[in-house]
Coordinates of C-alpha atoms in Angstrom, one line a residue:
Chain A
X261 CA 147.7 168.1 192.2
X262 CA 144.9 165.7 191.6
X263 CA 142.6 168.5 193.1
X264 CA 143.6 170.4 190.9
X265 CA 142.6 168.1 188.1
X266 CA 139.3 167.6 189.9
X267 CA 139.1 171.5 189.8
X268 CA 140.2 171.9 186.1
X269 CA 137.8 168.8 184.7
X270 CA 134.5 169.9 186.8
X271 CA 135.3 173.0 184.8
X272 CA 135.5 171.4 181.8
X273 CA 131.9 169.4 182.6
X274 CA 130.1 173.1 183.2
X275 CA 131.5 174.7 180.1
X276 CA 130.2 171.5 178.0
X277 CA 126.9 171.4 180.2
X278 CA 126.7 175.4 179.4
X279 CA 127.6 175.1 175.6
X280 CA 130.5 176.5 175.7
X281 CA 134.0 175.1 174.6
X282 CA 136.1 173.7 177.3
X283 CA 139.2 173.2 174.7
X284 CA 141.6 175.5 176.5
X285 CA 141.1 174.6 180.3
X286 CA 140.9 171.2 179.0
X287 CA 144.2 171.5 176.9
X288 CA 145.8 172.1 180.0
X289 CA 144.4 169.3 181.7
X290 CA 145.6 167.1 179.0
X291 CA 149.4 169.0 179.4
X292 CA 149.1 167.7 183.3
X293 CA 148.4 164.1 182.6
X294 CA 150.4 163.7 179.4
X295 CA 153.7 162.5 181.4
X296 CA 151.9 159.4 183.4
X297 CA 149.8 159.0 180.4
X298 CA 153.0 158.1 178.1
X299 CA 154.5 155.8 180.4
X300 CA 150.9 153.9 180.5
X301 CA 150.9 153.6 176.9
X302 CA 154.8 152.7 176.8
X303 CA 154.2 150.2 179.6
X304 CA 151.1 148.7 178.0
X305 CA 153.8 148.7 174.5
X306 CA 156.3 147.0 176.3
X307 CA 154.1 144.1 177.4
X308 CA 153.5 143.3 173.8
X309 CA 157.0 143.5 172.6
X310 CA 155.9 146.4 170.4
X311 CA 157.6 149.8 171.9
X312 CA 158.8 150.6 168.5
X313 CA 155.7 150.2 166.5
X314 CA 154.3 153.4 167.9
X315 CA 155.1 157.1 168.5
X316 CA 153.1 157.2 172.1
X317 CA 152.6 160.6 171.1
X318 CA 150.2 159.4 168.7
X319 CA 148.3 156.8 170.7
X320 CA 148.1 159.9 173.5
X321 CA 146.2 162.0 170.8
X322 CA 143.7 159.4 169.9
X323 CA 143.4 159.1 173.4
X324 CA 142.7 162.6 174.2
X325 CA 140.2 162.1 170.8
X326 CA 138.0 159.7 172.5
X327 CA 138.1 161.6 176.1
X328 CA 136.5 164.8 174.6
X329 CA 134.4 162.5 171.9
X330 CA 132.8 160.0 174.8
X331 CA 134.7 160.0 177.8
X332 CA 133.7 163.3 179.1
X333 CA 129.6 161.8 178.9
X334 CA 131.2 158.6 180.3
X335 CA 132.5 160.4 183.2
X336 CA 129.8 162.6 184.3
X337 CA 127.0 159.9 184.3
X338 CA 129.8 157.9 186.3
X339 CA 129.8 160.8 188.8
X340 CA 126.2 160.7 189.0
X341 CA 126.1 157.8 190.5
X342 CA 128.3 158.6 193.8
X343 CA 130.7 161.0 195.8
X344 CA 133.3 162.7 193.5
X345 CA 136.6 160.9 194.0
X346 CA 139.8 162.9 194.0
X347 CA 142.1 161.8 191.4
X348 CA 139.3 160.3 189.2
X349 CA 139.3 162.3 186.1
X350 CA 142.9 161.3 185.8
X351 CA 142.6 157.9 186.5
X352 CA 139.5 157.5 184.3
X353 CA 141.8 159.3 181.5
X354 CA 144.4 156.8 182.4
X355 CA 142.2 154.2 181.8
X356 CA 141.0 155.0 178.5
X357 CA 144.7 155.7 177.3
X358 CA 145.7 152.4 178.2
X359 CA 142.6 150.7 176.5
X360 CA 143.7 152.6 173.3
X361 CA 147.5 151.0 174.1
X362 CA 145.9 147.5 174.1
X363 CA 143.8 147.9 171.5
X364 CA 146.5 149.2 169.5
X365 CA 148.6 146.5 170.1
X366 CA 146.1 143.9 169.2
X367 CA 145.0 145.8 165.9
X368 CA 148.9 145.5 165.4
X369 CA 149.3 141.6 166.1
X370 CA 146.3 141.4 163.6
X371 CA 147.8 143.2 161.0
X372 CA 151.1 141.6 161.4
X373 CA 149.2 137.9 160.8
X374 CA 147.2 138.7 158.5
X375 CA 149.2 138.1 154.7
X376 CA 149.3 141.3 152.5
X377 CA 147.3 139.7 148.8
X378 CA 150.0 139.9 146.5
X379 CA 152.1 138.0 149.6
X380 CA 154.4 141.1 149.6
X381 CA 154.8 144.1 152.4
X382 CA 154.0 147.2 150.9
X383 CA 156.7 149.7 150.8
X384 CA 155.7 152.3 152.9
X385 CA 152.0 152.9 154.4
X386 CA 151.2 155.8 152.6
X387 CA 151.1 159.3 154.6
X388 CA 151.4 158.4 158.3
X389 CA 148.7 160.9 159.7
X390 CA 146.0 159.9 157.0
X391 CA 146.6 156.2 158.2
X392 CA 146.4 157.2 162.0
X393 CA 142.9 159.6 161.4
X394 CA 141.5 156.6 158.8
X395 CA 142.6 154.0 161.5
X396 CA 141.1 156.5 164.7
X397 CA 137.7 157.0 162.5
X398 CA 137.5 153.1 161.8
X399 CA 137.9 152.2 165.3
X400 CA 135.3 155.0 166.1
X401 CA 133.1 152.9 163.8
X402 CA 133.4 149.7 165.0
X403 CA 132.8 151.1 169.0
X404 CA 130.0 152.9 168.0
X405 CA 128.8 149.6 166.2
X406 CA 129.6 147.4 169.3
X407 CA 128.0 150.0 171.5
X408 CA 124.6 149.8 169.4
X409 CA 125.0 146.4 169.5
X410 CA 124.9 145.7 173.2
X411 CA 121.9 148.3 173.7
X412 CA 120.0 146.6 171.2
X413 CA 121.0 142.9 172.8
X414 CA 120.0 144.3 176.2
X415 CA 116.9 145.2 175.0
X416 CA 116.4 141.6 173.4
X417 CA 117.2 140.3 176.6
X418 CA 114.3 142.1 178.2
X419 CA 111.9 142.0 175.6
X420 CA 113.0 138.1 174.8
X421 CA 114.4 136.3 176.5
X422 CA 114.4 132.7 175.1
X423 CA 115.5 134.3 171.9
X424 CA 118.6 136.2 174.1
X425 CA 119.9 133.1 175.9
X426 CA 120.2 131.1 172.9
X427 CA 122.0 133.9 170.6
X428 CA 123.8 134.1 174.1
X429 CA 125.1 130.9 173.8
X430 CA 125.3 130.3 170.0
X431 CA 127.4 133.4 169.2
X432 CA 128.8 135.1 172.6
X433 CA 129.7 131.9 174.1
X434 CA 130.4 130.4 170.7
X435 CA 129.2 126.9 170.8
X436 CA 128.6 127.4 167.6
X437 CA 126.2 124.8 166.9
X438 CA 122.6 123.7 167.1
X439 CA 122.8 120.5 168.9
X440 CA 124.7 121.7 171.5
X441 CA 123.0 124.6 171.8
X442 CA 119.5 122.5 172.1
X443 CA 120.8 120.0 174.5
X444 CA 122.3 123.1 176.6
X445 CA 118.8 124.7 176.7
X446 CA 116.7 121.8 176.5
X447 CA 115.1 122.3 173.4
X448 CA 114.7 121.0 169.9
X449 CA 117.3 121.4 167.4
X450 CA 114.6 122.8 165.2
X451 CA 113.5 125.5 168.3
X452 CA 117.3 126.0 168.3
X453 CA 117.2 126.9 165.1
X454 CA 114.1 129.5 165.0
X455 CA 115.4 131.5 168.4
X456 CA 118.7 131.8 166.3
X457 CA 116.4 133.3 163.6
X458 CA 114.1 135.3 165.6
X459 CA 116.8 136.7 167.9
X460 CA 119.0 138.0 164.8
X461 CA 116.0 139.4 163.5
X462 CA 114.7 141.9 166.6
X463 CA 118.3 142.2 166.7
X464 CA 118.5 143.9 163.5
X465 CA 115.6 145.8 163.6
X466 CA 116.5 147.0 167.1
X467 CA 119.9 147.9 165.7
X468 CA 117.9 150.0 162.9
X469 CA 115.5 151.9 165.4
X470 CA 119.1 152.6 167.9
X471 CA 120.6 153.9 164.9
X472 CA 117.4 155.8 163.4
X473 CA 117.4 157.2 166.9
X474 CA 113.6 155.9 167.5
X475 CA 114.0 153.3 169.5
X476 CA 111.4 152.7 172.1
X477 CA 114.3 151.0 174.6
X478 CA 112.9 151.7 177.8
Chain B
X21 CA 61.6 152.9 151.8
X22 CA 64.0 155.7 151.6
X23 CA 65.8 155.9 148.0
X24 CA 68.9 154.4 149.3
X25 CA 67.9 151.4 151.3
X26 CA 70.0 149.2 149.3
X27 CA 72.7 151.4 148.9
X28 CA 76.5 150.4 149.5
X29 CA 76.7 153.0 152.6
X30 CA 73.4 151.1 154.1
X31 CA 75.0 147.9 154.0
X32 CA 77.7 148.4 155.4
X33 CA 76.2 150.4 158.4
X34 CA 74.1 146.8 159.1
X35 CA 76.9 144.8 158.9
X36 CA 78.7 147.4 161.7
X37 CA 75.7 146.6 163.6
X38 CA 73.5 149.9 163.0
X39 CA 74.0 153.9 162.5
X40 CA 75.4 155.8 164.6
X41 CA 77.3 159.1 163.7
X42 CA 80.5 157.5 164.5
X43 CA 80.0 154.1 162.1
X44 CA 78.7 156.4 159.5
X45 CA 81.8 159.0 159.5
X46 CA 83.3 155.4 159.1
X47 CA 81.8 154.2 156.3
X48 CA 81.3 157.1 154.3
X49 CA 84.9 158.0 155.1
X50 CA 85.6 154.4 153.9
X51 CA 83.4 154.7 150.7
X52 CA 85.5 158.3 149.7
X53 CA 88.7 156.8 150.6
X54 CA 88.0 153.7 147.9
X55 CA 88.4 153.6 144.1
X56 CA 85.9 153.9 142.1
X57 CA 84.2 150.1 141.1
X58 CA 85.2 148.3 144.7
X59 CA 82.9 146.7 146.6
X60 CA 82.9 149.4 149.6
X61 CA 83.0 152.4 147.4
X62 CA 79.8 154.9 147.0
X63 CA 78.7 157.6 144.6
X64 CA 79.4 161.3 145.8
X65 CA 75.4 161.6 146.3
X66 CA 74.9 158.9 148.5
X67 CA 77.9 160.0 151.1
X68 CA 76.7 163.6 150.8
X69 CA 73.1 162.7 151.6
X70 CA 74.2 160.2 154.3
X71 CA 76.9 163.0 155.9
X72 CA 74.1 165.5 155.3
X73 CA 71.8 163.5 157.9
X74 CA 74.3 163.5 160.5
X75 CA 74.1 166.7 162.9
X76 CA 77.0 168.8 163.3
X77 CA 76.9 168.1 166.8
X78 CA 76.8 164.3 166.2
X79 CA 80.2 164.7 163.8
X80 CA 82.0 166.9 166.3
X81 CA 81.3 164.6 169.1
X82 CA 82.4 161.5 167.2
X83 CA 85.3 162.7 165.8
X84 CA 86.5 163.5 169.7
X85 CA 85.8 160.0 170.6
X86 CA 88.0 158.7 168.1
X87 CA 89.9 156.3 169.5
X88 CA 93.6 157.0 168.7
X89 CA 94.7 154.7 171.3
X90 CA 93.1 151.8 170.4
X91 CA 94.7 153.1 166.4
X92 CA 98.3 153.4 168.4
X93 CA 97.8 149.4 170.1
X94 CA 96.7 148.1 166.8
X95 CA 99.7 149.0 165.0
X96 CA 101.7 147.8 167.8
X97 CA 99.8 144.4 167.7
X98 CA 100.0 144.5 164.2
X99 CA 103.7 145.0 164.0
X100 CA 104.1 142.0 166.8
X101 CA 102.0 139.5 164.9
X102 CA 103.9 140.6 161.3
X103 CA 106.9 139.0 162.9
X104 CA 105.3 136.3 164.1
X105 CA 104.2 135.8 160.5
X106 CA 107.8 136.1 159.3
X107 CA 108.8 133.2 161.9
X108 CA 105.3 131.2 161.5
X109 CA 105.6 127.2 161.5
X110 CA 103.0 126.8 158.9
X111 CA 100.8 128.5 155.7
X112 CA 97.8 128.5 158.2
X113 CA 99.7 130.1 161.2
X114 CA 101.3 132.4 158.7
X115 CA 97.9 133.3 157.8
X116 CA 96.3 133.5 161.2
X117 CA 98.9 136.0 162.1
X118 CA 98.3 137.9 158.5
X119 CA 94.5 138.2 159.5
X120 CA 95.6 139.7 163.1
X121 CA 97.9 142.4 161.2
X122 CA 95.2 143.3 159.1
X123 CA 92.6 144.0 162.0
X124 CA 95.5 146.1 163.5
X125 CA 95.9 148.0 160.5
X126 CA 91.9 148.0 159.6
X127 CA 91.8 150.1 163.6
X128 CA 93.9 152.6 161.7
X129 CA 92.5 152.8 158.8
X130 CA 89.5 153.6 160.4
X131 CA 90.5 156.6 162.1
X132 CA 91.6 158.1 158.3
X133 CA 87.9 157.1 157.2
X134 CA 86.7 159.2 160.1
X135 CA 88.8 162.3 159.3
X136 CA 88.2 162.0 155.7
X137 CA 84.5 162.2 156.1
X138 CA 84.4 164.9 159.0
X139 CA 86.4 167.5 156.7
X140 CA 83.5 166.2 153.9
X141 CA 81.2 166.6 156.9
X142 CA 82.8 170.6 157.2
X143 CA 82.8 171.5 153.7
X144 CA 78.5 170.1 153.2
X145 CA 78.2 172.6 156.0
X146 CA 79.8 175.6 155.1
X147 CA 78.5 175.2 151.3
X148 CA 75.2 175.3 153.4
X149 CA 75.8 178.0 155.7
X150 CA 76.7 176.2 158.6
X151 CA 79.0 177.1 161.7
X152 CA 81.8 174.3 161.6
X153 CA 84.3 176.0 163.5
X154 CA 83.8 173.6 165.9
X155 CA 84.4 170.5 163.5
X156 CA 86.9 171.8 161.4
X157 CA 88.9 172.5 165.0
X158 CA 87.9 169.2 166.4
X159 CA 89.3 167.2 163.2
X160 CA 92.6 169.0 163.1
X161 CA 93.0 167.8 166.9
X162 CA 92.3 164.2 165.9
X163 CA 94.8 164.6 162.9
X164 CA 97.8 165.9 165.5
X165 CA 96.8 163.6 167.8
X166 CA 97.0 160.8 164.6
X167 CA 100.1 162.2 164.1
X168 CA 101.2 161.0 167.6
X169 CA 99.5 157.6 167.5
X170 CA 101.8 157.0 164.4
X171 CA 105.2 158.3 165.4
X172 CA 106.9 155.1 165.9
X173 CA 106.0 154.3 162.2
X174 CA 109.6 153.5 161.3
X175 CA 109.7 150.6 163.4
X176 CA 106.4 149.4 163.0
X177 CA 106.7 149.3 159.0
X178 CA 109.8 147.1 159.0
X179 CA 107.7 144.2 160.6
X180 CA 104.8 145.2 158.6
X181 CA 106.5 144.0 155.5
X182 CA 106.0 140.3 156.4
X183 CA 102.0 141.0 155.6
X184 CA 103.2 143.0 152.1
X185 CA 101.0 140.4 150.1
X186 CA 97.4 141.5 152.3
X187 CA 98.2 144.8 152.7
X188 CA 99.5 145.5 149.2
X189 CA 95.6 144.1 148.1
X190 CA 93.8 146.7 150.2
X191 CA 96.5 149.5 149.0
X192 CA 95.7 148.5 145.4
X193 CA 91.2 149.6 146.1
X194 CA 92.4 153.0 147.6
X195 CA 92.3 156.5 145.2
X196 CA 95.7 157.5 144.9
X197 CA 95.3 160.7 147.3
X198 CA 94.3 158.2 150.4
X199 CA 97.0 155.5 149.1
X200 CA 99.6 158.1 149.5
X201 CA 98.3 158.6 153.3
X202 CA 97.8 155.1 154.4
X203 CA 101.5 154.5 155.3
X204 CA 100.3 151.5 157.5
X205 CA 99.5 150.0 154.0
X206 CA 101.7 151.6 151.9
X207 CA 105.6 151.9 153.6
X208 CA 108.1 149.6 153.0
X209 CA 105.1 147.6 150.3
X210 CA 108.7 146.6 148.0
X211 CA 110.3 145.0 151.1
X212 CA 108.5 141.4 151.4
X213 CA 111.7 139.7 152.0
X214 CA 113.0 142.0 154.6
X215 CA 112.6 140.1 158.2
X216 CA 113.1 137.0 156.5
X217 CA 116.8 138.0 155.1
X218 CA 117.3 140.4 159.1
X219 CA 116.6 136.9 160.3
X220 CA 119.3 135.0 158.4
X221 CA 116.9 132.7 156.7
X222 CA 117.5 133.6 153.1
X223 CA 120.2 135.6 151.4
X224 CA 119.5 139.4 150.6
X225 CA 120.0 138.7 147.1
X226 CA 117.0 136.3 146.9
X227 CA 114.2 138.0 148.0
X228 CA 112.0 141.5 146.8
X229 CA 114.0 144.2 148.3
X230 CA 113.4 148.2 147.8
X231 CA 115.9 150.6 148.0
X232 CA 114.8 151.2 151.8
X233 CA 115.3 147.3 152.4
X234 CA 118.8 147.0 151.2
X235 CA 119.6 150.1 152.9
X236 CA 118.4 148.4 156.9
X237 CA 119.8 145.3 155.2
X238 CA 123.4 146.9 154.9
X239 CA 122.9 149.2 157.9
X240 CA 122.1 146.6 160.7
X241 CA 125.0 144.2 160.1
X242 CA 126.0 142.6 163.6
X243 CA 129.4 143.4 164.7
X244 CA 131.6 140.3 164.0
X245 CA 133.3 138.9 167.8
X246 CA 137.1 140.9 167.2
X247 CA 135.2 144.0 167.8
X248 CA 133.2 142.4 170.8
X249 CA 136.2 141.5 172.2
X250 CA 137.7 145.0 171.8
X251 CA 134.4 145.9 173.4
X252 CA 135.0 143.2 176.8
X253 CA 139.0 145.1 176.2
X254 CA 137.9 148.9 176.6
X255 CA 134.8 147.7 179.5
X256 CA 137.9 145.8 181.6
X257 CA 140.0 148.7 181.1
X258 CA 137.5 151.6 182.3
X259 CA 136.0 149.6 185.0
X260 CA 132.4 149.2 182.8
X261 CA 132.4 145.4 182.5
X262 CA 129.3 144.2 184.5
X263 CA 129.1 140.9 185.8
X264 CA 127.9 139.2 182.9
X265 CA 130.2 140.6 180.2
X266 CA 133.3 139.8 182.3
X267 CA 132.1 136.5 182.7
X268 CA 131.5 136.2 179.0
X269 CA 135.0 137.4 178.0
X270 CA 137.0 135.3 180.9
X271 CA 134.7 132.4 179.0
X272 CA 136.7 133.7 175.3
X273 CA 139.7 134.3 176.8
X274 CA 139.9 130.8 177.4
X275 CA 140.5 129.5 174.2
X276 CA 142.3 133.0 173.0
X277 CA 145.7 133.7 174.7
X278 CA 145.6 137.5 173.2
X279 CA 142.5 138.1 174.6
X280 CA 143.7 136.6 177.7
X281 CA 147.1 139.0 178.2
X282 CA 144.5 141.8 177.2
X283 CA 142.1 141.3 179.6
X284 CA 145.1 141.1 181.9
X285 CA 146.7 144.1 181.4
X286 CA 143.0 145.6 181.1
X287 CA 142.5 144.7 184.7
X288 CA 146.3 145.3 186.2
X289 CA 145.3 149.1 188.1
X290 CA 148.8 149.3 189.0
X291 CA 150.0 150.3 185.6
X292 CA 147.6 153.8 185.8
X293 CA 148.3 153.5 190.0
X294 CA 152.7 153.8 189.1
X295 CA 151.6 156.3 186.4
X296 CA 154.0 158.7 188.1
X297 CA 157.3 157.5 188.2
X298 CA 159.6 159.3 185.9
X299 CA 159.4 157.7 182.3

């Protein structure tokens, strides 16, 4: 079975490599995994106390969304990198469905604290499929955002590295201020300060030239 | 004492240290390039007379020596020392780095000067019966290979802005047509405020911002830390974490119990591993 899958998705990689559209041998891929890929998601649902707030069906489309939308370019440069496994494609699909599962669930916890306005529940969500493709292109966002946003802190980490360890430990390990982040790094509070500045800054702009596609990353 | 001793074009050539074809496509180039009235502008009849004394040879030859490298470095340096200007301690560092940007640019600028003059250089020639196939084809390779020199423009401009006030003078003593070509003087000249608001120190809304500006300004917002965790959530769960971003989200998870049972479940292979018992 899973060299069947290993079959079916190298497939899918030379009809994208050649141009050409994979959807139908990768359709029937997708029919193959669906059963282990529901119990994933209602697994991962269960953990959070939250099997009713989803139709897996659902969270299995958005999954099989981000597969054909990254995952398949995710994959192969994976594959470059050593001997093809067997089982891989379906474990790597497995993978991203059950990311989707958690990050459902935490959108969902989120949602849940966070107090409508007018501090009532709306009746009803509006239509349920415009909500799921607003919700799918809003998460697309915000991973293509984070994505961008560690290139671009790589790149300041190479490029600067003073400026990197202190937005390091000012905003990724949240100290949160500039006296501890001085006394951490043995510098001024004033340096502090400026690397704060200066790393948000190339930040930005690096984050400008990823996005303007012109950025001289190396 | 030849009629134009004293003549704008002749100065500037002994300042440069003497004539030679190169320094005079230069000047003349920069004396075309300049408005009427300034300082380094010339009449028509002295840059014709001085191009006409160059050789065709001489003009071919410099324009293939033109340095586009050097051109490409200086906007680079230039770009570098802008932000260094942004971040300077002091009015006189500030202006120390200005001075540096401006040199940068000035390598640049040059280049134009030369062009400009060659093609004057061609059209003396032809007007005179002159073969300058050979310059006219040696100035459009300088141009493309301009065109290379300057192709990471987009970034280099952003940075520029922190030297808007220097090079907004110089923009202000060139003719329209070689304003509108001087990008390294003219792009992004209504965003002085730009790396200073990209760096946090002053609000958007307080500073000289273009259309362009509040466009980056919008367009490079930082992604706040719930989508960074989703980011250490999704790395976990396909096995892309490296060693420093699983180390930075164990660190979070510390003080955030949800990102802790995520990370968890994230890392648990046996859920995808017992994918196939019945559902």
């Amino acid at each position: 079975m899973d060299s069947d899958d290993d079959v079916l998705f190298a497939q899918v990689l030379a009809a994208r490599a050649a141009g050409r559209d994979p959807g139908r041998i990768l359709g029937a891929l997708l029919e193959r995994w669906r059963r282990p890929a529901i119990y994933v998601i209602r697994r991962v649902l269960a953990s959070y106390r939250r099997s009713d707030a989803v139709d897996p069906e659902e969270l299995f489309q958005e999954s099989a969304c981000k597969l054909v939308e990254r995952g398949l370019d995710q994959f192969r440069g994976h594959d470059e990198e050593g001997e093809s496994r067997a089982g891989a494609p379906r474990t790597f699909f497995l993978r991203i469905v059950k990311h989707a599962a958690i990050d459902f669930c935490r959108r969902r916890r989120e949602e849940l604290a966070a107090p409508s306005p007018d501090g009532e529940e709306p009746e009803h969500q509006g239509p349920e499929v415009a909500v799921a493709v607003e919700r799918a292109r809003r998460a697309n966002d915000r991973e293509e955002s984070v994505e961008l946003y560690w290139k671009a802190f790589a790149r300041l980490r190479a490029e600067h590295p003073n400026e990197a360890a202190a937005w390091d430990l000012y905003h990724h390990e949240e100290v949160g201020e500039h006296e501890a982040c001085a006394k951490a790094l043995g510098i001024t509070v004033v340096n502090s300060y400026k690397r704060i500045s200066r790393a948000q800054a190339h930040l930005r702009l690096f984050l400008l030239e990823l996005r303007d596609g012109t950025s001289s990353e190396t | 004492m030849p009629p134009f001793a004293e003549s704008t074009l002749d100065r500037r050539l002994a300042e440069l240290g003497g004539k030679t074809p190169t320094r005079v496509l230069v000047v003349c180039g920069d004396a075309m390039r300049k408005k009427r009235g300034e300082p380094e502008s010339a009449r028509p009849e002295e840059t014709e007379r001085a191009l006409s004394a160059l050789s065709l040879g001489d003009a071919v030859q410099a324009v293939r020596e033109a340095d586009t490298r050097g051109a490409a470095s200086g906007l680079a340096r230039a770009s570098t020392d802008a932000f260094e200007a942004a971040f300077a301690d002091s009015d006189e560092e500030r202006e120390l780095f200005v001075a540096s940007v401006m040199d940068g640019l000035g390598a640049r600028d040059r280049l134009a000067s030369i062009a400009t003059a060659a093609r004057a250089r061609g059209a003396l020639g032809e007007r005179a019966g002159e073969d300058v196939a050979e310059l006219v084809a040696a100035t459009d390779e300088l141009e493309q290979r301009l065109q290379g020199a300057d192709a990471p423009r987009q970034a280099w401009t952003r940075s520029l802005t922190a030297a808007n006030a220097a090079r907004r003078a110089v923009l202000a003593t060139l003719t329209d047509a070689a304003a509108s070509d001087a990008w390294w003087y003219a792009a992004r000249i209504h965003d002085d405020g730009l790396l200073a608001v990209l760096g946090g120190l002053v609000d958007a809304d307080s500073v000289s911002l273009g259309e362009e500006g509040k466009r980056d300004v919008a367009r490079s917002r930082i992604a706040g830390s719930d989508a960074l965790d989703a980011s250490a959530i999704k790395d976990r769960a396909l096995g892309h974490g490296d060693a420093a971003s699983d180390s930075r989200a164990n660190r979070r998870s510390q003080s955030d119990a949800s990102l802790r049972e995520a990370l968890a479940l994230a890392s648990d292979r046996s859920i995808e591993a017992d994918a196939d018992r019945p559902v």
